[in-house]
Amino acid sequence: MKSKTLPWIFTASCPSLIGTVDVVTRYMAEAENYIDEIHSFDDRESGLFFIRIEFFPPNDGFSEATFTEKFSSRAAEFDMTWELTAPNHKPKVAIMVSKYDHCLNDLLYRFRTGQLNIDVTVIISNHPDLEELAKWHGIPYYHLPITAETKLEQEAKVRELIEQYDTELVVLARYMQVLSPGMCEYLDGRAINIHHSLLPGFKGARPYHQAWEKGVKMVGATAHYVNNDLDEGPIITQGIQTVNHAHFPEDLVAKGQDIERVTLFNAVKYHVEKRVFLNGKRTVVFGG
């Protein structure tokens, strides 16, 4: 058994066919790659198969080029789309935020302590409030104000920054702006948003206060991929906690923010660890 260092990650999806697990695991064995963790799922509804493997190469080293050369022909027989992720790969992440700092603080703490294997390269905001927090972490901070009239111009500047910093993932850590359809399309599959989950739904200002007035018995949060349906993109993670009559509006806010922090962290973690597969309007998530 290999020592617990960071593994290589193999992910793939393809049509559901007999032999999909075998073609991957057989090659891993032939190449003497030790499989440390494996998850697979066959979706009867979509007719798609998904697999994720963490593996350690043999002691004499590993060549990604050789893996690609030898496995590609086997994968082609199953019309398989696949990807390798190196152990030392840290995705470059841009965080977008407005005034609420609880999610940003949490992500930066987990980034700083190594709980998230990412590289936060830039923070973008439509307000100046959190610039000092970014400076303390040594991360560039861009204040890009936005109005209804300047929305497209502001989003164009955001795109420029995303490209400038070679961003692989955008995290909307309580960024309180509705993205334009063009921006949603641009970020499709590589942007994660967090919002509260209250039933019944409470939209607009002060949702937790609205929920308290209705006497809700649970609060929660949803992290999802961004798409053109407001707060209705493919769900990655959700969190929930029960409350009762003794919880006042400020208590609901505090509990809700706690859940938002953890839910967003889990979503980002699963994404960068390649545990999330888009499956139409849904996701397949192989939890760690």
PDB file of C-alpha atoms in Angstrom:
ATOM      1  CA  MET A   1       0.000   0.000   0.000  1.00  0.00           C
ATOM      2  CA  LYS A   2       1.314   3.449  -0.932  1.00  0.00           C
ATOM      3  CA  SER A   3       2.035   6.169   1.619  1.00  0.00           C
ATOM      4  CA  LYS A   4      -0.667   8.783   1.991  1.00  0.00           C
ATOM      5  CA  THR A   5       0.757  11.567  -0.120  1.00  0.00           C
ATOM      6  CA  LEU A   6      -1.337  13.460  -2.636  1.00  0.00           C
ATOM      7  CA  PRO A   7      -2.569  11.116  -5.382  1.00  0.00           C
ATOM      8  CA  TRP A   8      -3.145  11.535  -9.073  1.00  0.00           C
ATOM      9  CA  ILE A   9      -6.834  11.853  -9.929  1.00  0.00           C
ATOM     10  CA  PHE A  10      -8.500  10.187 -12.906  1.00  0.00           C
ATOM     11  CA  THR A  11     -12.036  11.183 -13.892  1.00  0.00           C
ATOM     12  CA  ALA A  12     -14.161  10.039 -16.793  1.00  0.00           C
ATOM     13  CA  SER A  13     -17.662   9.828 -18.181  1.00  0.00           C
ATOM     14  CA  CYS A  14     -19.124   7.902 -21.084  1.00  0.00           C
ATOM     15  CA  PRO A  15     -22.256   6.110 -22.270  1.00  0.00           C
ATOM     16  CA  SER A  16     -23.323   3.238 -20.011  1.00  0.00           C
ATOM     17  CA  LEU A  17     -21.797   0.083 -21.468  1.00  0.00           C
ATOM     18  CA  ILE A  18     -20.559  -3.230 -20.140  1.00  0.00           C
ATOM     19  CA  GLY A  19     -16.849  -3.046 -19.390  1.00  0.00           C
ATOM     20  CA  THR A  20     -16.541   0.614 -18.432  1.00  0.00           C
ATOM     21  CA  VAL A  21     -15.100  -0.134 -14.978  1.00  0.00           C
ATOM     22  CA  ASP A  22     -12.926  -2.913 -16.319  1.00  0.00           C
ATOM     23  CA  VAL A  23     -11.280  -0.848 -19.057  1.00  0.00           C
ATOM     24  CA  VAL A  24     -10.073   1.662 -16.472  1.00  0.00           C
ATOM     25  CA  THR A  25      -9.105  -0.624 -13.607  1.00  0.00           C
ATOM     26  CA  ARG A  26      -7.455  -3.169 -15.906  1.00  0.00           C
ATOM     27  CA  TYR A  27      -5.220  -0.482 -17.364  1.00  0.00           C
ATOM     28  CA  MET A  28      -4.398   0.841 -13.889  1.00  0.00           C
ATOM     29  CA  ALA A  29      -3.290  -2.645 -12.847  1.00  0.00           C
ATOM     30  CA  GLU A  30      -1.246  -3.199 -15.990  1.00  0.00           C
ATOM     31  CA  ALA A  31       0.515   0.138 -15.449  1.00  0.00           C
ATOM     32  CA  GLU A  32       1.087  -0.784 -11.768  1.00  0.00           C
ATOM     33  CA  ASN A  33      -0.874   2.226 -10.559  1.00  0.00           C
ATOM     34  CA  TYR A  34      -2.203   1.604  -7.046  1.00  0.00           C
ATOM     35  CA  ILE A  35      -5.890   2.560  -6.734  1.00  0.00           C
ATOM     36  CA  ASP A  36      -6.410   4.203  -3.357  1.00  0.00           C
ATOM     37  CA  GLU A  37     -10.012   5.355  -3.848  1.00  0.00           C
ATOM     38  CA  ILE A  38     -12.624   4.623  -6.486  1.00  0.00           C
ATOM     39  CA  HIS A  39     -16.195   5.791  -7.023  1.00  0.00           C
ATOM     40  CA  SER A  40     -18.484   5.087  -9.936  1.00  0.00           C
ATOM     41  CA  PHE A  41     -22.117   5.706 -10.810  1.00  0.00           C
ATOM     42  CA  ASP A  42     -24.334   4.526 -13.634  1.00  0.00           C
ATOM     43  CA  ASP A  43     -27.285   6.848 -14.282  1.00  0.00           C
ATOM     44  CA  ARG A  44     -30.156   4.805 -15.655  1.00  0.00           C
ATOM     45  CA  GLU A  45     -32.067   7.953 -16.595  1.00  0.00           C
ATOM     46  CA  SER A  46     -29.401   9.685 -18.676  1.00  0.00           C
ATOM     47  CA  GLY A  47     -27.637   6.516 -19.799  1.00  0.00           C
ATOM     48  CA  LEU A  48     -24.283   7.902 -18.665  1.00  0.00           C
ATOM     49  CA  PHE A  49     -21.525   6.368 -16.584  1.00  0.00           C
ATOM     50  CA  PHE A  50     -19.207   8.339 -14.276  1.00  0.00           C
ATOM     51  CA  ILE A  51     -16.013   7.256 -12.534  1.00  0.00           C
ATOM     52  CA  ARG A  52     -13.385   8.893 -10.314  1.00  0.00           C
ATOM     53  CA  ILE A  53     -10.165   7.241  -9.157  1.00  0.00           C
ATOM     54  CA  GLU A  54      -7.355   8.390  -6.884  1.00  0.00           C
ATOM     55  CA  PHE A  55      -4.166   6.464  -7.609  1.00  0.00           C
ATOM     56  CA  PHE A  56      -0.461   6.332  -6.845  1.00  0.00           C
ATOM     57  CA  PRO A  57       2.011   5.497  -9.642  1.00  0.00           C
ATOM     58  CA  PRO A  58       4.775   2.932  -9.167  1.00  0.00           C
ATOM     59  CA  ASN A  59       7.936   4.024  -7.376  1.00  0.00           C
ATOM     60  CA  ASP A  60       9.884   4.384 -10.615  1.00  0.00           C
ATOM     61  CA  GLY A  61       7.799   7.377 -11.630  1.00  0.00           C
ATOM     62  CA  PHE A  62       4.857   8.348 -13.794  1.00  0.00           C
ATOM     63  CA  SER A  63       4.587   9.785 -17.278  1.00  0.00           C
ATOM     64  CA  GLU A  64       1.351  11.568 -18.095  1.00  0.00           C
ATOM     65  CA  ALA A  65       2.251  11.421 -21.792  1.00  0.00           C
ATOM     66  CA  THR A  66       2.684   7.643 -21.635  1.00  0.00           C
ATOM     67  CA  PHE A  67      -0.606   7.225 -19.789  1.00  0.00           C
ATOM     68  CA  THR A  68      -2.369   9.303 -22.447  1.00  0.00           C
ATOM     69  CA  GLU A  69      -0.749   7.429 -25.320  1.00  0.00           C
ATOM     70  CA  LYS A  70      -1.599   3.967 -23.997  1.00  0.00           C
ATOM     71  CA  PHE A  71      -5.040   4.621 -22.521  1.00  0.00           C
ATOM     72  CA  SER A  72      -6.551   6.842 -25.220  1.00  0.00           C
ATOM     73  CA  SER A  73      -7.284   4.017 -27.662  1.00  0.00           C
ATOM     74  CA  ARG A  74      -9.009   1.989 -24.960  1.00  0.00           C
ATOM     75  CA  ALA A  75     -11.092   4.982 -23.871  1.00  0.00           C
ATOM     76  CA  ALA A  76     -12.109   5.666 -27.476  1.00  0.00           C
ATOM     77  CA  GLU A  77     -13.808   2.263 -27.671  1.00  0.00           C
ATOM     78  CA  PHE A  78     -16.268   3.504 -25.031  1.00  0.00           C
ATOM     79  CA  ASP A  79     -16.548   7.084 -26.336  1.00  0.00           C
ATOM     80  CA  MET A  80     -15.053   8.057 -22.978  1.00  0.00           C
ATOM     81  CA  THR A  81     -14.209  11.636 -22.026  1.00  0.00           C
ATOM     82  CA  TRP A  82     -11.481  11.535 -19.414  1.00  0.00           C
ATOM     83  CA  GLU A  83      -9.012  13.725 -17.527  1.00  0.00           C
ATOM     84  CA  LEU A  84      -5.908  13.379 -15.361  1.00  0.00           C
ATOM     85  CA  THR A  85      -5.183  15.817 -12.535  1.00  0.00           C
ATOM     86  CA  ALA A  86      -1.671  16.000 -11.110  1.00  0.00           C
ATOM     87  CA  PRO A  87      -1.095  15.931  -7.322  1.00  0.00           C
ATOM     88  CA  ASN A  88       0.602  19.323  -7.325  1.00  0.00           C
ATOM     89  CA  HIS A  89      -2.120  21.102  -9.308  1.00  0.00           C
ATOM     90  CA  LYS A  90      -3.670  24.042  -7.457  1.00  0.00           C
ATOM     91  CA  PRO A  91      -6.544  25.582  -9.425  1.00  0.00           C
ATOM     92  CA  LYS A  92      -6.397  29.360  -9.731  1.00  0.00           C
ATOM     93  CA  VAL A  93      -9.498  30.800  -8.091  1.00  0.00           C
ATOM     94  CA  ALA A  94     -11.104  34.235  -8.343  1.00  0.00           C
ATOM     95  CA  ILE A  95     -13.508  35.210  -5.565  1.00  0.00           C
ATOM     96  CA  MET A  96     -16.313  37.695  -6.153  1.00  0.00           C
ATOM     97  CA  VAL A  97     -17.939  39.304  -3.126  1.00  0.00           C
ATOM     98  CA  SER A  98     -20.047  42.294  -2.115  1.00  0.00           C
ATOM     99  CA  LYS A  99     -20.263  43.413   1.531  1.00  0.00           C
ATOM    100  CA  TYR A 100     -20.979  40.231   3.499  1.00  0.00           C
ATOM    101  CA  ASP A 101     -17.624  38.808   4.549  1.00  0.00           C
ATOM    102  CA  HIS A 102     -18.449  35.495   6.260  1.00  0.00           C
ATOM    103  CA  CYS A 103     -17.958  33.264   3.192  1.00  0.00           C
ATOM    104  CA  LEU A 104     -14.884  35.164   2.015  1.00  0.00           C
ATOM    105  CA  ASN A 105     -13.284  34.964   5.464  1.00  0.00           C
ATOM    106  CA  ASP A 106     -13.914  31.237   5.636  1.00  0.00           C
ATOM    107  CA  LEU A 107     -12.511  30.512   2.168  1.00  0.00           C
ATOM    108  CA  LEU A 108      -9.391  32.586   2.831  1.00  0.00           C
ATOM    109  CA  TYR A 109      -8.817  30.839   6.159  1.00  0.00           C
ATOM    110  CA  ARG A 110      -9.129  27.398   4.581  1.00  0.00           C
ATOM    111  CA  PHE A 111      -6.891  28.503   1.694  1.00  0.00           C
ATOM    112  CA  ARG A 112      -4.281  29.839   4.128  1.00  0.00           C
ATOM    113  CA  THR A 113      -4.303  26.701   6.289  1.00  0.00           C
ATOM    114  CA  GLY A 114      -4.216  24.292   3.365  1.00  0.00           C
ATOM    115  CA  GLN A 115      -7.718  22.864   3.844  1.00  0.00           C
ATOM    116  CA  LEU A 116      -8.451  23.974   0.284  1.00  0.00           C
ATOM    117  CA  ASN A 117      -5.878  22.996  -2.326  1.00  0.00           C
ATOM    118  CA  ILE A 118      -6.348  26.185  -4.354  1.00  0.00           C
ATOM    119  CA  ASP A 119      -4.540  29.372  -5.279  1.00  0.00           C
ATOM    120  CA  VAL A 120      -6.703  32.436  -4.638  1.00  0.00           C
ATOM    121  CA  THR A 121      -5.213  34.857  -7.140  1.00  0.00           C
ATOM    122  CA  VAL A 122      -7.700  37.751  -7.134  1.00  0.00           C
ATOM    123  CA  ILE A 123     -10.734  39.141  -5.269  1.00  0.00           C
ATOM    124  CA  ILE A 124     -13.290  41.209  -7.181  1.00  0.00           C
ATOM    125  CA  SER A 125     -16.014  43.286  -5.541  1.00  0.00           C
ATOM    126  CA  ASN A 126     -18.622  45.874  -6.372  1.00  0.00           C
ATOM    127  CA  HIS A 127     -17.848  47.542  -3.019  1.00  0.00           C
ATOM    128  CA  PRO A 128     -14.593  48.713  -1.387  1.00  0.00           C
ATOM    129  CA  ASP A 129     -15.426  47.370   2.087  1.00  0.00           C
ATOM    130  CA  LEU A 130     -13.318  44.191   2.108  1.00  0.00           C
ATOM    131  CA  GLU A 131     -10.132  45.525   0.536  1.00  0.00           C
ATOM    132  CA  GLU A 132      -8.210  45.496   3.836  1.00  0.00           C
ATOM    133  CA  LEU A 133      -9.014  41.822   4.313  1.00  0.00           C
ATOM    134  CA  ALA A 134      -7.611  41.072   0.865  1.00  0.00           C
ATOM    135  CA  LYS A 135      -4.501  43.152   1.569  1.00  0.00           C
ATOM    136  CA  TRP A 136      -3.873  41.253   4.825  1.00  0.00           C
ATOM    137  CA  HIS A 137      -3.774  38.039   2.777  1.00  0.00           C
ATOM    138  CA  GLY A 138      -1.634  39.613   0.073  1.00  0.00           C
ATOM    139  CA  ILE A 139      -4.273  39.090  -2.616  1.00  0.00           C
ATOM    140  CA  PRO A 140      -5.023  41.708  -5.302  1.00  0.00           C
ATOM    141  CA  TYR A 141      -8.408  43.377  -4.763  1.00  0.00           C
ATOM    142  CA  TYR A 142     -10.354  45.111  -7.503  1.00  0.00           C
ATOM    143  CA  HIS A 143     -13.253  47.419  -6.692  1.00  0.00           C
ATOM    144  CA  LEU A 144     -15.543  47.504  -9.706  1.00  0.00           C
ATOM    145  CA  PRO A 145     -18.728  49.481  -8.934  1.00  0.00           C
ATOM    146  CA  ILE A 146     -21.829  48.526 -10.855  1.00  0.00           C
ATOM    147  CA  THR A 147     -25.154  50.121 -11.754  1.00  0.00           C
ATOM    148  CA  ALA A 148     -27.910  49.024 -14.078  1.00  0.00           C
ATOM    149  CA  GLU A 149     -26.443  51.309 -16.724  1.00  0.00           C
ATOM    150  CA  THR A 150     -22.843  50.079 -16.334  1.00  0.00           C
ATOM    151  CA  LYS A 151     -23.547  46.372 -15.782  1.00  0.00           C
ATOM    152  CA  LEU A 152     -22.195  45.097 -19.105  1.00  0.00           C
ATOM    153  CA  GLU A 153     -19.173  47.387 -18.923  1.00  0.00           C
ATOM    154  CA  GLN A 154     -18.401  46.194 -15.386  1.00  0.00           C
ATOM    155  CA  GLU A 155     -18.764  42.547 -16.377  1.00  0.00           C
ATOM    156  CA  ALA A 156     -16.388  43.101 -19.287  1.00  0.00           C
ATOM    157  CA  LYS A 157     -13.777  44.283 -16.773  1.00  0.00           C
ATOM    158  CA  VAL A 158     -14.459  41.215 -14.644  1.00  0.00           C
ATOM    159  CA  ARG A 159     -13.842  39.010 -17.677  1.00  0.00           C
ATOM    160  CA  GLU A 160     -10.555  40.784 -18.317  1.00  0.00           C
ATOM    161  CA  LEU A 161      -9.430  40.036 -14.760  1.00  0.00           C
ATOM    162  CA  ILE A 162     -10.518  36.414 -15.032  1.00  0.00           C
ATOM    163  CA  GLU A 163      -8.396  36.064 -18.156  1.00  0.00           C
ATOM    164  CA  GLN A 164      -5.503  38.077 -16.724  1.00  0.00           C
ATOM    165  CA  TYR A 165      -5.204  35.777 -13.709  1.00  0.00           C
ATOM    166  CA  ASP A 166      -5.712  32.544 -15.708  1.00  0.00           C
ATOM    167  CA  THR A 167      -8.715  31.758 -13.537  1.00  0.00           C
ATOM    168  CA  GLU A 168      -9.985  28.191 -13.509  1.00  0.00           C
ATOM    169  CA  LEU A 169     -12.805  28.658 -10.984  1.00  0.00           C
ATOM    170  CA  VAL A 170     -14.873  31.673  -9.969  1.00  0.00           C
ATOM    171  CA  VAL A 171     -16.526  31.606  -6.540  1.00  0.00           C
ATOM    172  CA  LEU A 172     -19.403  33.967  -5.842  1.00  0.00           C
ATOM    173  CA  ALA A 173     -18.988  34.304  -2.072  1.00  0.00           C
ATOM    174  CA  ARG A 174     -22.161  36.314  -1.466  1.00  0.00           C
ATOM    175  CA  TYR A 175     -21.756  38.480  -4.547  1.00  0.00           C
ATOM    176  CA  MET A 176     -25.074  40.280  -4.463  1.00  0.00           C
ATOM    177  CA  GLN A 177     -25.500  40.967  -8.156  1.00  0.00           C
ATOM    178  CA  VAL A 178     -27.461  39.097 -10.796  1.00  0.00           C
ATOM    179  CA  LEU A 179     -25.134  38.146 -13.628  1.00  0.00           C
ATOM    180  CA  SER A 180     -26.153  38.904 -17.199  1.00  0.00           C
ATOM    181  CA  PRO A 181     -27.038  35.984 -19.508  1.00  0.00           C
ATOM    182  CA  GLY A 182     -23.786  36.532 -21.401  1.00  0.00           C
ATOM    183  CA  MET A 183     -21.740  36.378 -18.188  1.00  0.00           C
ATOM    184  CA  CYS A 184     -23.559  33.225 -17.087  1.00  0.00           C
ATOM    185  CA  GLU A 185     -22.769  31.587 -20.408  1.00  0.00           C
ATOM    186  CA  TYR A 186     -19.119  32.684 -20.133  1.00  0.00           C
ATOM    187  CA  LEU A 187     -18.814  31.131 -16.656  1.00  0.00           C
ATOM    188  CA  ASP A 188     -20.804  27.990 -17.422  1.00  0.00           C
ATOM    189  CA  GLY A 189     -19.436  25.010 -15.457  1.00  0.00           C
ATOM    190  CA  ARG A 190     -16.669  26.999 -13.765  1.00  0.00           C
ATOM    191  CA  ALA A 191     -18.452  29.307 -11.326  1.00  0.00           C
ATOM    192  CA  ILE A 192     -20.020  28.382  -7.984  1.00  0.00           C
ATOM    193  CA  ASN A 193     -22.640  30.465  -6.170  1.00  0.00           C
ATOM    194  CA  ILE A 194     -24.001  30.241  -2.612  1.00  0.00           C
ATOM    195  CA  HIS A 195     -27.401  31.370  -1.383  1.00  0.00           C
ATOM    196  CA  HIS A 196     -29.780  30.693   1.450  1.00  0.00           C
ATOM    197  CA  SER A 197     -32.329  27.904   1.212  1.00  0.00           C
ATOM    198  CA  LEU A 198     -35.501  28.808   3.034  1.00  0.00           C
ATOM    199  CA  LEU A 199     -38.851  27.110   2.612  1.00  0.00           C
ATOM    200  CA  PRO A 200     -41.109  28.646   1.574  1.00  0.00           C
ATOM    201  CA  GLY A 201     -38.851  30.813  -0.575  1.00  0.00           C
ATOM    202  CA  PHE A 202     -38.150  34.311   0.666  1.00  0.00           C
ATOM    203  CA  LYS A 203     -36.693  36.621  -1.949  1.00  0.00           C
ATOM    204  CA  GLY A 204     -35.587  40.207  -1.758  1.00  0.00           C
ATOM    205  CA  ALA A 205     -34.251  42.083   1.245  1.00  0.00           C
ATOM    206  CA  ARG A 206     -33.907  40.562   4.729  1.00  0.00           C
ATOM    207  CA  PRO A 207     -34.960  36.985   3.850  1.00  0.00           C
ATOM    208  CA  TYR A 208     -34.207  35.656   7.340  1.00  0.00           C
ATOM    209  CA  HIS A 209     -36.451  38.279   8.884  1.00  0.00           C
ATOM    210  CA  GLN A 210     -39.200  37.279   6.453  1.00  0.00           C
ATOM    211  CA  ALA A 211     -38.636  33.650   7.432  1.00  0.00           C
ATOM    212  CA  TRP A 212     -38.851  34.465  11.144  1.00  0.00           C
ATOM    213  CA  GLU A 213     -42.176  36.221  10.600  1.00  0.00           C
ATOM    214  CA  LYS A 214     -43.497  33.037   8.987  1.00  0.00           C
ATOM    215  CA  GLY A 215     -42.171  30.865  11.816  1.00  0.00           C
ATOM    216  CA  VAL A 216     -39.867  28.653   9.736  1.00  0.00           C
ATOM    217  CA  LYS A 217     -38.507  25.528  11.405  1.00  0.00           C
ATOM    218  CA  MET A 218     -35.363  25.095   9.343  1.00  0.00           C
ATOM    219  CA  VAL A 219     -32.736  27.207   7.618  1.00  0.00           C
ATOM    220  CA  GLY A 220     -30.229  26.130   5.050  1.00  0.00           C
ATOM    221  CA  ALA A 221     -27.962  26.984   2.141  1.00  0.00           C
ATOM    222  CA  THR A 222     -27.372  25.757  -1.399  1.00  0.00           C
ATOM    223  CA  ALA A 223     -24.155  25.889  -3.428  1.00  0.00           C
ATOM    224  CA  HIS A 224     -24.615  25.438  -7.154  1.00  0.00           C
ATOM    225  CA  TYR A 225     -23.041  26.075 -10.508  1.00  0.00           C
ATOM    226  CA  VAL A 226     -23.965  29.355 -12.130  1.00  0.00           C
ATOM    227  CA  ASN A 227     -26.282  29.300 -15.094  1.00  0.00           C
ATOM    228  CA  ASN A 228     -28.849  31.628 -16.621  1.00  0.00           C
ATOM    229  CA  ASP A 229     -31.612  30.500 -14.232  1.00  0.00           C
ATOM    230  CA  LEU A 230     -31.345  32.714 -11.154  1.00  0.00           C
ATOM    231  CA  ASP A 231     -30.163  30.586  -8.197  1.00  0.00           C
ATOM    232  CA  GLU A 232     -31.300  27.428  -9.989  1.00  0.00           C
ATOM    233  CA  GLY A 233     -28.082  26.035 -11.468  1.00  0.00           C
ATOM    234  CA  PRO A 234     -26.985  22.403 -10.950  1.00  0.00           C
ATOM    235  CA  ILE A 235     -26.720  21.817  -7.194  1.00  0.00           C
ATOM    236  CA  ILE A 236     -23.398  20.698  -5.712  1.00  0.00           C
ATOM    237  CA  THR A 237     -24.003  20.776  -1.954  1.00  0.00           C
ATOM    238  CA  GLN A 238     -26.711  21.776   0.492  1.00  0.00           C
ATOM    239  CA  GLY A 239     -26.783  22.317   4.242  1.00  0.00           C
ATOM    240  CA  ILE A 240     -29.654  22.484   6.697  1.00  0.00           C
ATOM    241  CA  GLN A 241     -30.274  23.086  10.387  1.00  0.00           C
ATOM    242  CA  THR A 242     -33.480  23.044  12.398  1.00  0.00           C
ATOM    243  CA  VAL A 243     -34.631  26.102  14.343  1.00  0.00           C
ATOM    244  CA  ASN A 244     -37.593  26.801  16.600  1.00  0.00           C
ATOM    245  CA  HIS A 245     -39.715  29.526  18.157  1.00  0.00           C
ATOM    246  CA  ALA A 246     -36.858  30.596  20.446  1.00  0.00           C
ATOM    247  CA  HIS A 247     -34.691  31.712  17.539  1.00  0.00           C
ATOM    248  CA  PHE A 248     -35.061  35.385  16.733  1.00  0.00           C
ATOM    249  CA  PRO A 249     -34.190  36.980  13.368  1.00  0.00           C
ATOM    250  CA  GLU A 250     -30.571  37.632  14.356  1.00  0.00           C
ATOM    251  CA  ASP A 251     -30.262  33.976  15.419  1.00  0.00           C
ATOM    252  CA  LEU A 252     -31.530  32.827  12.032  1.00  0.00           C
ATOM    253  CA  VAL A 253     -29.039  35.110  10.303  1.00  0.00           C
ATOM    254  CA  ALA A 254     -26.140  33.714  12.376  1.00  0.00           C
ATOM    255  CA  LYS A 255     -27.134  30.102  11.784  1.00  0.00           C
ATOM    256  CA  GLY A 256     -27.734  30.761   8.117  1.00  0.00           C
ATOM    257  CA  GLN A 257     -24.317  32.326   7.657  1.00  0.00           C
ATOM    258  CA  ASP A 258     -22.644  29.388   9.409  1.00  0.00           C
ATOM    259  CA  ILE A 259     -24.371  26.973   7.053  1.00  0.00           C
ATOM    260  CA  GLU A 260     -23.476  29.110   4.026  1.00  0.00           C
ATOM    261  CA  ARG A 261     -19.790  29.024   4.994  1.00  0.00           C
ATOM    262  CA  VAL A 262     -19.600  25.251   5.341  1.00  0.00           C
ATOM    263  CA  THR A 263     -21.789  24.542   2.324  1.00  0.00           C
ATOM    264  CA  LEU A 264     -19.711  26.765   0.049  1.00  0.00           C
ATOM    265  CA  PHE A 265     -16.462  25.300   1.379  1.00  0.00           C
ATOM    266  CA  ASN A 266     -17.661  21.777   0.631  1.00  0.00           C
ATOM    267  CA  ALA A 267     -18.754  22.742  -2.874  1.00  0.00           C
ATOM    268  CA  VAL A 268     -15.408  24.339  -3.693  1.00  0.00           C
ATOM    269  CA  LYS A 269     -13.540  21.395  -2.163  1.00  0.00           C
ATOM    270  CA  TYR A 270     -15.514  18.837  -4.145  1.00  0.00           C
ATOM    271  CA  HIS A 271     -15.033  20.830  -7.341  1.00  0.00           C
ATOM    272  CA  VAL A 272     -11.255  21.225  -7.065  1.00  0.00           C
ATOM    273  CA  GLU A 273     -10.896  17.573  -6.057  1.00  0.00           C
ATOM    274  CA  LYS A 274     -12.721  16.625  -9.256  1.00  0.00           C
ATOM    275  CA  ARG A 275     -15.578  14.989  -7.359  1.00  0.00           C
ATOM    276  CA  VAL A 276     -18.344  16.796  -9.260  1.00  0.00           C
ATOM    277  CA  PHE A 277     -19.684  15.816 -12.681  1.00  0.00           C
ATOM    278  CA  LEU A 278     -22.282  17.813 -14.554  1.00  0.00           C
ATOM    279  CA  ASN A 279     -25.120  15.539 -15.596  1.00  0.00           C
ATOM    280  CA  GLY A 280     -27.605  17.647 -17.526  1.00  0.00           C
ATOM    281  CA  LYS A 281     -29.332  19.952 -15.041  1.00  0.00           C
ATOM    282  CA  ARG A 282     -28.091  17.824 -12.146  1.00  0.00           C
ATOM    283  CA  THR A 283     -24.740  16.784 -10.760  1.00  0.00           C
ATOM    284  CA  VAL A 284     -23.061  13.575  -9.707  1.00  0.00           C
ATOM    285  CA  VAL A 285     -20.988  14.237  -6.558  1.00  0.00           C
ATOM    286  CA  PHE A 286     -18.602  11.647  -5.165  1.00  0.00           C
ATOM    287  CA  GLY A 287     -18.171  12.926  -1.616  1.00  0.00           C
ATOM    288  CA  GLY A 288     -14.846  12.643   0.176  1.00  0.00           C
TER     289      GLY A 288
END
